mmCIF file of C-alpha atoms in Angstrom:
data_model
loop_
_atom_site.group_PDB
_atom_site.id
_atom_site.type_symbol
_atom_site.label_atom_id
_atom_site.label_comp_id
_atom_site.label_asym_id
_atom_site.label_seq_id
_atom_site.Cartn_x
_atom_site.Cartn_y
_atom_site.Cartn_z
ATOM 1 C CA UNK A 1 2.905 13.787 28.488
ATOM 2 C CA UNK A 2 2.539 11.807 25.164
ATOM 3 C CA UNK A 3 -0.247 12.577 22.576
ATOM 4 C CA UNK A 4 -1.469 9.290 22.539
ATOM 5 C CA UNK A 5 -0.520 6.790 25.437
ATOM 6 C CA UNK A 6 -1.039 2.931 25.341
ATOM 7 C CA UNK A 7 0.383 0.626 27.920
ATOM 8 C CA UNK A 8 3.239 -0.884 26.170
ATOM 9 C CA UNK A 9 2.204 -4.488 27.334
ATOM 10 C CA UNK A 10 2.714 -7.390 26.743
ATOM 11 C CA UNK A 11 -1.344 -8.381 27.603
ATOM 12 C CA UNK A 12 -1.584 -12.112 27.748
ATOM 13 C CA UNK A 13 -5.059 -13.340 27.444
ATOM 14 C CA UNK A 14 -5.749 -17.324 26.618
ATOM 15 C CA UNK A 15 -7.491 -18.489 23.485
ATOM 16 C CA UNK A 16 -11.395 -17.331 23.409
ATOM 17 C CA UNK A 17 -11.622 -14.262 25.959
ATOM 18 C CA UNK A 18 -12.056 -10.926 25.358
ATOM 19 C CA UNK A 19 -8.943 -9.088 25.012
ATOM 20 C CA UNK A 20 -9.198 -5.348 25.638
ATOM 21 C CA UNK A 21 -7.335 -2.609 24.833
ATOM 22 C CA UNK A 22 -7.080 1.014 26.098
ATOM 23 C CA UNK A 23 -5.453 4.178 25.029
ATOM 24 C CA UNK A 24 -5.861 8.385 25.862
ATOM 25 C CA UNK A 25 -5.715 11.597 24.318
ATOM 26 C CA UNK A 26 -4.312 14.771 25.226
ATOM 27 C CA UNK A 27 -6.021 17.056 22.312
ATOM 28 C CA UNK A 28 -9.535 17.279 23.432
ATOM 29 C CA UNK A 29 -10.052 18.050 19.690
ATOM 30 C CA UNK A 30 -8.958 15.030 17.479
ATOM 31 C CA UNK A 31 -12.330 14.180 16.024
ATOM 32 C CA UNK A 32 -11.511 10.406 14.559
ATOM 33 C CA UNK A 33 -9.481 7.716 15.755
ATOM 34 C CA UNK A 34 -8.140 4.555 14.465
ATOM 35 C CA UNK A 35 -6.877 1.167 15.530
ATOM 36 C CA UNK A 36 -3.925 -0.305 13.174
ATOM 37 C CA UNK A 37 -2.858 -4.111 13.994
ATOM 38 C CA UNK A 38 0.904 -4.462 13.171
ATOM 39 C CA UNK A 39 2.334 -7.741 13.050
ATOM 40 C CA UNK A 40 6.075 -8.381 13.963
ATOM 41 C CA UNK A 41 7.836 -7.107 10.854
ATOM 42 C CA UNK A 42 5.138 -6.097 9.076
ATOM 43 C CA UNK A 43 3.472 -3.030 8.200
ATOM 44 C CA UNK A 44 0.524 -1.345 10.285
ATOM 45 C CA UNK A 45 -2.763 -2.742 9.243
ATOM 46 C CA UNK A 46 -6.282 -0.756 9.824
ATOM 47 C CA UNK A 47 -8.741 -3.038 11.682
ATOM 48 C CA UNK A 48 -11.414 -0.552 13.171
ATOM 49 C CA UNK A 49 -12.004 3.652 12.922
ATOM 50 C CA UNK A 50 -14.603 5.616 15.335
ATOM 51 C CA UNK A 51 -15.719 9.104 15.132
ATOM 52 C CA UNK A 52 -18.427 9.383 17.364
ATOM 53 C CA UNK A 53 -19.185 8.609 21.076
ATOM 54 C CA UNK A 54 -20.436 5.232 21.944
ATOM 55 C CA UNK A 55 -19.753 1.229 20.275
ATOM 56 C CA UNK A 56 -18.723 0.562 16.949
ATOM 57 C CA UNK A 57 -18.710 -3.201 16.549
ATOM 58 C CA UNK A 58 -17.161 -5.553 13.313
ATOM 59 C CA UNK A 59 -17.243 -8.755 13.769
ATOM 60 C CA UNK A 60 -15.298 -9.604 16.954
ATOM 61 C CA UNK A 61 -13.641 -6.060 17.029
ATOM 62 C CA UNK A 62 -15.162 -3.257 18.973
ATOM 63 C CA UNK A 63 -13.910 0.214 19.256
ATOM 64 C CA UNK A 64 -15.415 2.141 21.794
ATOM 65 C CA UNK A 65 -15.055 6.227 22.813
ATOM 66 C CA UNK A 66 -15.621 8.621 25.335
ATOM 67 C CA UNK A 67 -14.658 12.325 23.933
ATOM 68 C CA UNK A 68 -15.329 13.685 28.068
ATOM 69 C CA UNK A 69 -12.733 11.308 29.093
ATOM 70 C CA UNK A 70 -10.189 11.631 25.873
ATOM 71 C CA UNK A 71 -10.282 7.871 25.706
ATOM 72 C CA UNK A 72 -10.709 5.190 23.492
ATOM 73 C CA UNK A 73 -10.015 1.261 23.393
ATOM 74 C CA UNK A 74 -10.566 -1.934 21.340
ATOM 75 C CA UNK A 75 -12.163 -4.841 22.456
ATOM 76 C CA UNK A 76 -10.993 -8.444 20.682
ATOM 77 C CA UNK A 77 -14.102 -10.920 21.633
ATOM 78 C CA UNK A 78 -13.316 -14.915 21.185
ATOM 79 C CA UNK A 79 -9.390 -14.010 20.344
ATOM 80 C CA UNK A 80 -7.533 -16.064 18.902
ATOM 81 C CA UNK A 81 -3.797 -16.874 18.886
ATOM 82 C CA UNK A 82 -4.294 -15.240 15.064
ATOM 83 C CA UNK A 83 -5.336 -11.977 17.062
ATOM 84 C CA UNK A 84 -1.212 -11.932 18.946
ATOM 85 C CA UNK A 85 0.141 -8.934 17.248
ATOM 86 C CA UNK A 86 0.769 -4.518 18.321
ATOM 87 C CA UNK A 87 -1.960 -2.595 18.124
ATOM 88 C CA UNK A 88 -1.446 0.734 17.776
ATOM 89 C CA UNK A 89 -4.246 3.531 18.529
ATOM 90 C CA UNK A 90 -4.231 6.217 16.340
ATOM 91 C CA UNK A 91 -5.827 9.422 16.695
ATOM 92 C CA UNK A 92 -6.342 12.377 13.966
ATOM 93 C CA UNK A 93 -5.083 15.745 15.350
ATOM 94 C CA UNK A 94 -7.089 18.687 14.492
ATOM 95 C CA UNK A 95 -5.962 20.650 11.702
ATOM 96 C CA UNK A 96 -2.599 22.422 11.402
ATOM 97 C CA UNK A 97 -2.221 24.881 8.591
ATOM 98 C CA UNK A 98 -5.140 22.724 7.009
ATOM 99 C CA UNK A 99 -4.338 19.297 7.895
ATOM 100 C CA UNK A 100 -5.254 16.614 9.714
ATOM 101 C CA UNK A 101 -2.314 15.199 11.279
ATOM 102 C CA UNK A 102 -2.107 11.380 12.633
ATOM 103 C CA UNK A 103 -0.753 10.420 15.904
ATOM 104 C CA UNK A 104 0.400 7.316 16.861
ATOM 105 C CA UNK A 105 0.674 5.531 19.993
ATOM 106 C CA UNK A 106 3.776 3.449 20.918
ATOM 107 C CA UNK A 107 1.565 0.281 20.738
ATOM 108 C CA UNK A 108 0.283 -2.350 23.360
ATOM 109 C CA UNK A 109 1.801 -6.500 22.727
ATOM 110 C CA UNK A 110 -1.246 -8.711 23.065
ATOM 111 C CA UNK A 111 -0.359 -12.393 23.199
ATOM 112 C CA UNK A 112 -3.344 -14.583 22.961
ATOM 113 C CA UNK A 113 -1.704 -18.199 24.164
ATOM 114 C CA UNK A 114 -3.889 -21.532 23.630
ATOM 115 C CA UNK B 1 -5.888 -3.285 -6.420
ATOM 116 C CA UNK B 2 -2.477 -2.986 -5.628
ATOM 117 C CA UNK B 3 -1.655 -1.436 -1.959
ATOM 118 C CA UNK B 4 1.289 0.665 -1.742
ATOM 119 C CA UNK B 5 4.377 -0.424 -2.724
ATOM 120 C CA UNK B 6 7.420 0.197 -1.474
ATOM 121 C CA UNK B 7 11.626 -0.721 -2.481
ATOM 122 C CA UNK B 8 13.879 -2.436 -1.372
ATOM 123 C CA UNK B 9 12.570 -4.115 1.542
ATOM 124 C CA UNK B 10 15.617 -4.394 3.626
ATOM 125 C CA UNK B 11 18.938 -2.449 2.831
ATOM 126 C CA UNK B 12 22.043 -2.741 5.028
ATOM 127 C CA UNK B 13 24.765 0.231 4.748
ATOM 128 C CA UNK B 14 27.554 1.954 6.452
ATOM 129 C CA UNK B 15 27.068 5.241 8.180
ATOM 130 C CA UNK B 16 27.541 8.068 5.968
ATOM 131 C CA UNK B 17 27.023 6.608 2.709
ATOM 132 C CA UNK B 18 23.489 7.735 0.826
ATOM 133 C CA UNK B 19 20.415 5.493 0.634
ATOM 134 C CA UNK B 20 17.257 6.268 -0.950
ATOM 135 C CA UNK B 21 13.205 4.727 -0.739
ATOM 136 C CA UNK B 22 10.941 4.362 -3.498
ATOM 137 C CA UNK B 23 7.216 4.635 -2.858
ATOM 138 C CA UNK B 24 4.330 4.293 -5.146
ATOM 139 C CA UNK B 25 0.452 4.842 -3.993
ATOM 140 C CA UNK B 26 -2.272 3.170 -4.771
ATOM 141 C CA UNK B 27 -3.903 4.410 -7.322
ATOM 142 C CA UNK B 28 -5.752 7.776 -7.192
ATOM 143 C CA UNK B 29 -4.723 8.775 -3.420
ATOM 144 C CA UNK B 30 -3.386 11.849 -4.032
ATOM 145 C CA UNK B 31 -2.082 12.455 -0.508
ATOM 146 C CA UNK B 32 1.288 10.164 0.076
ATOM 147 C CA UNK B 33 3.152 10.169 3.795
ATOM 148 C CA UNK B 34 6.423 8.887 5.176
ATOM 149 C CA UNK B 35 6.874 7.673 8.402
ATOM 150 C CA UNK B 36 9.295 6.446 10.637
ATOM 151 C CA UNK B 37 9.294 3.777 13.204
ATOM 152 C CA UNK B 38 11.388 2.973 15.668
ATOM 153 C CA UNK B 39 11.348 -0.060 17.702
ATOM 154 C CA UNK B 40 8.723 -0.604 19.973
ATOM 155 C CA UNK B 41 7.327 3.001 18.726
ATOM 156 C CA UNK B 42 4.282 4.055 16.484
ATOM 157 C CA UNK B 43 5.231 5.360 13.461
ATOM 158 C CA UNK B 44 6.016 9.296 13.117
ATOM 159 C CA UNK B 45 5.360 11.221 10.742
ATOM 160 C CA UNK B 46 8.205 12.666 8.368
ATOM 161 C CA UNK B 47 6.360 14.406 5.106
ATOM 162 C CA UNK B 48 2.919 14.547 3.803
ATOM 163 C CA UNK B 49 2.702 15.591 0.108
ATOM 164 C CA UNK B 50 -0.576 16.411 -1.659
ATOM 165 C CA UNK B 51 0.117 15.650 -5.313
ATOM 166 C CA UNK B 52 3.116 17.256 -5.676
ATOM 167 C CA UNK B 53 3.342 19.809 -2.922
ATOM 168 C CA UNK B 54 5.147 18.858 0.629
ATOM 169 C CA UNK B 55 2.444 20.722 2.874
ATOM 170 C CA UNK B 56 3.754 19.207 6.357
ATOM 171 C CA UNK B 57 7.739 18.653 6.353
ATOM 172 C CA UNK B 58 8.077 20.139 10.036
ATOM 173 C CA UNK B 59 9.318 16.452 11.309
ATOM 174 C CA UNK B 60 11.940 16.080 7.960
ATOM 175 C CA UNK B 61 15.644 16.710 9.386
ATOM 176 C CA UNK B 62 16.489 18.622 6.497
ATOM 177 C CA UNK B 63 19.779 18.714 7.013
ATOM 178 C CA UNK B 64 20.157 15.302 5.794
ATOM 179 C CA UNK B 65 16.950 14.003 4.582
ATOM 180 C CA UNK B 66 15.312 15.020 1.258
ATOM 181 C CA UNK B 67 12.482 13.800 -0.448
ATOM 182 C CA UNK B 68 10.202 14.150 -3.780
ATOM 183 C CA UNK B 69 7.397 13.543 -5.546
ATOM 184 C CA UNK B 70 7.600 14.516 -9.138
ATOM 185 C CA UNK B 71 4.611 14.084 -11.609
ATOM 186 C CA UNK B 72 2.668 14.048 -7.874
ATOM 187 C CA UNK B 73 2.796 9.976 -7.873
ATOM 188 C CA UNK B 74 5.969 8.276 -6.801
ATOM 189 C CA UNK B 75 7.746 9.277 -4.238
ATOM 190 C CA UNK B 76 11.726 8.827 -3.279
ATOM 191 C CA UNK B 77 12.756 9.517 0.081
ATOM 192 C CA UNK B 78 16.601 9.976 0.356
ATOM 193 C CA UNK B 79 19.060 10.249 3.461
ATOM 194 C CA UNK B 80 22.599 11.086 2.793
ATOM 195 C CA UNK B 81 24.559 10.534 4.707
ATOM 196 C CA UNK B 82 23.377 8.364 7.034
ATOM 197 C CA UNK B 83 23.975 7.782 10.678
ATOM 198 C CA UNK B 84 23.913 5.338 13.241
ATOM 199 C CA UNK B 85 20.429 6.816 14.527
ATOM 200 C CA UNK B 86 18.930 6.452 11.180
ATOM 201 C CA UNK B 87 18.062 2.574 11.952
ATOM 202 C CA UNK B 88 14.652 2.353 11.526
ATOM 203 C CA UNK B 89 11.210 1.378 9.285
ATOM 204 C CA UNK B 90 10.901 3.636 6.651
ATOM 205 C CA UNK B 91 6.717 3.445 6.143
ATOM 206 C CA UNK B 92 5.143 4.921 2.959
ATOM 207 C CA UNK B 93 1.177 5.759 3.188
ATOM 208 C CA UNK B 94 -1.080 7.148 1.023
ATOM 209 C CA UNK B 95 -4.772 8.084 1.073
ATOM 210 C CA UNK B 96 -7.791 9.308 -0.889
ATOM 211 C CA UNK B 97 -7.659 13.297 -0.068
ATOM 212 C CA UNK B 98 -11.324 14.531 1.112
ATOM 213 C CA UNK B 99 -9.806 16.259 3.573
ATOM 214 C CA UNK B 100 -12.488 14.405 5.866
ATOM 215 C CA UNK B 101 -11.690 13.244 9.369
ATOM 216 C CA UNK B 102 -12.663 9.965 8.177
ATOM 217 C CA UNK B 103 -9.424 9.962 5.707
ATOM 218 C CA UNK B 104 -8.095 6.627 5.922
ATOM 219 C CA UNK B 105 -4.597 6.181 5.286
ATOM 220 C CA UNK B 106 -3.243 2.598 4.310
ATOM 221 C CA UNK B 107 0.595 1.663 4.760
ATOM 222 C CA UNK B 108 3.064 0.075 2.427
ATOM 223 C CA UNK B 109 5.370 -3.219 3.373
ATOM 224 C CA UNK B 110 8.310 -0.509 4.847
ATOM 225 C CA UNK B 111 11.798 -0.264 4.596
ATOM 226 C CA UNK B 112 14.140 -1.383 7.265
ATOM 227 C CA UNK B 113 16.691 0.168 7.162
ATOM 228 C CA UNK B 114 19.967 -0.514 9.147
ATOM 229 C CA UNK B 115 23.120 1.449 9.582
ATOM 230 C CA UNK B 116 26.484 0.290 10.483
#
């Protein structure tokens, strides 16, 4: 089993719905967790980070988590063909030898098509 | 303020020859990573340094990789030689070091790398 799993995708959604995006955990532990958008050839960018249990909205981006169920997922309201990029899920291991450690997941494709 | 940068962009050799990356933080994040990425991965972590110590190297294949971060700044990160398997995004990252869960770590442009 992976650390982090995302459904590889790609997840199509047309111009102006919600896209939404899920990933799990397997180290009931990590304490913070972080959504990077990556464009194709590009470097990971950060869009959103949680830490507690609940909704974290900005803008049309909300991150939402659920420590019981070691899950965690983005949701894209009104996106835009802008918004067709990999999103990876990130999630900060508890500390080894004093360290926080990030995870990544392999990524889900969203397309957003017009 | 400048993100991290990172050289060259793109470099193209045959297996077994030497290449080396160049990374430089932003300013004042004392904590620098490499990564790798393979395609259609996340990245994976090679090295974390804090200033000039490598505190996690536990992913660095030593036997070919090295890397360093003299003055606890800029960083090279050297393969030699390289192989076939080697093809990849070489990411640089750096962040402010609280030591907080809420450390935030924000990537360079990368290095593609590809071996013949």
């Amino acid at each position: 089993q992976k650390e982090v799993e995302q459904n590889s995708g790609p997840l199509s959604v047309p111009e102006g719905a919600i896209a939404s995006l899920n990933c799990t955990y397997s180290d009931r532990g990590s304490q913070s967790f972080f959504w990077y958008r990556q464009y194709s050839g590009k470097s990971p960018e950060l869009i959103m980070s949680i830490y507690s249990n609940g909704d974290k909205e900005d803008g049309r981006f909300t991150a939402q988590l659920n420590k019981a169920s070691q899950y965690v997922s983005l949701l894209i309201r009104d996106s835009q063909p802008s918004d067709s990029a990999t999103y990876l899920c990130a999630v900060n291991r508890p500390k080894v030898r004093g360290y926080n450690k990030l995870i990544f997941g392999a990524g889900t494709r969203l397309a957003v098509h017009p | 303020e400048a993100g991290v940068v990172q050289s060259p962009r793109y470099k193209i050799i045959e297996k077994k020859q030497p290449v080396a990356f160049w990374c430089n933080p932003i300013s004042g994040h004392n904590t620098l990573y490499w990564y790798r990425q393979n395609l259609g991965q996340g990245p994976e972590l090679l090295i974390r340094y804090e200033n000039e110590e490598a505190v996690d190297d536990s992913q660095l294949p030593k036997d070919r990789f090295s890397a360093e971060r003299l003055k606890g700044v800029d960083s090279t990160l050297k393969i030699q030689p390289a192989e076939l398997g080697d093809s990849a995004v070489y990411l640089c990252a750096s962040s402010f070091p609280s030591g907080a869960i809420t450390d935030t770590q924000y990537f360079g442009p990368g290095t593609r790398l590809t071996v013949l």
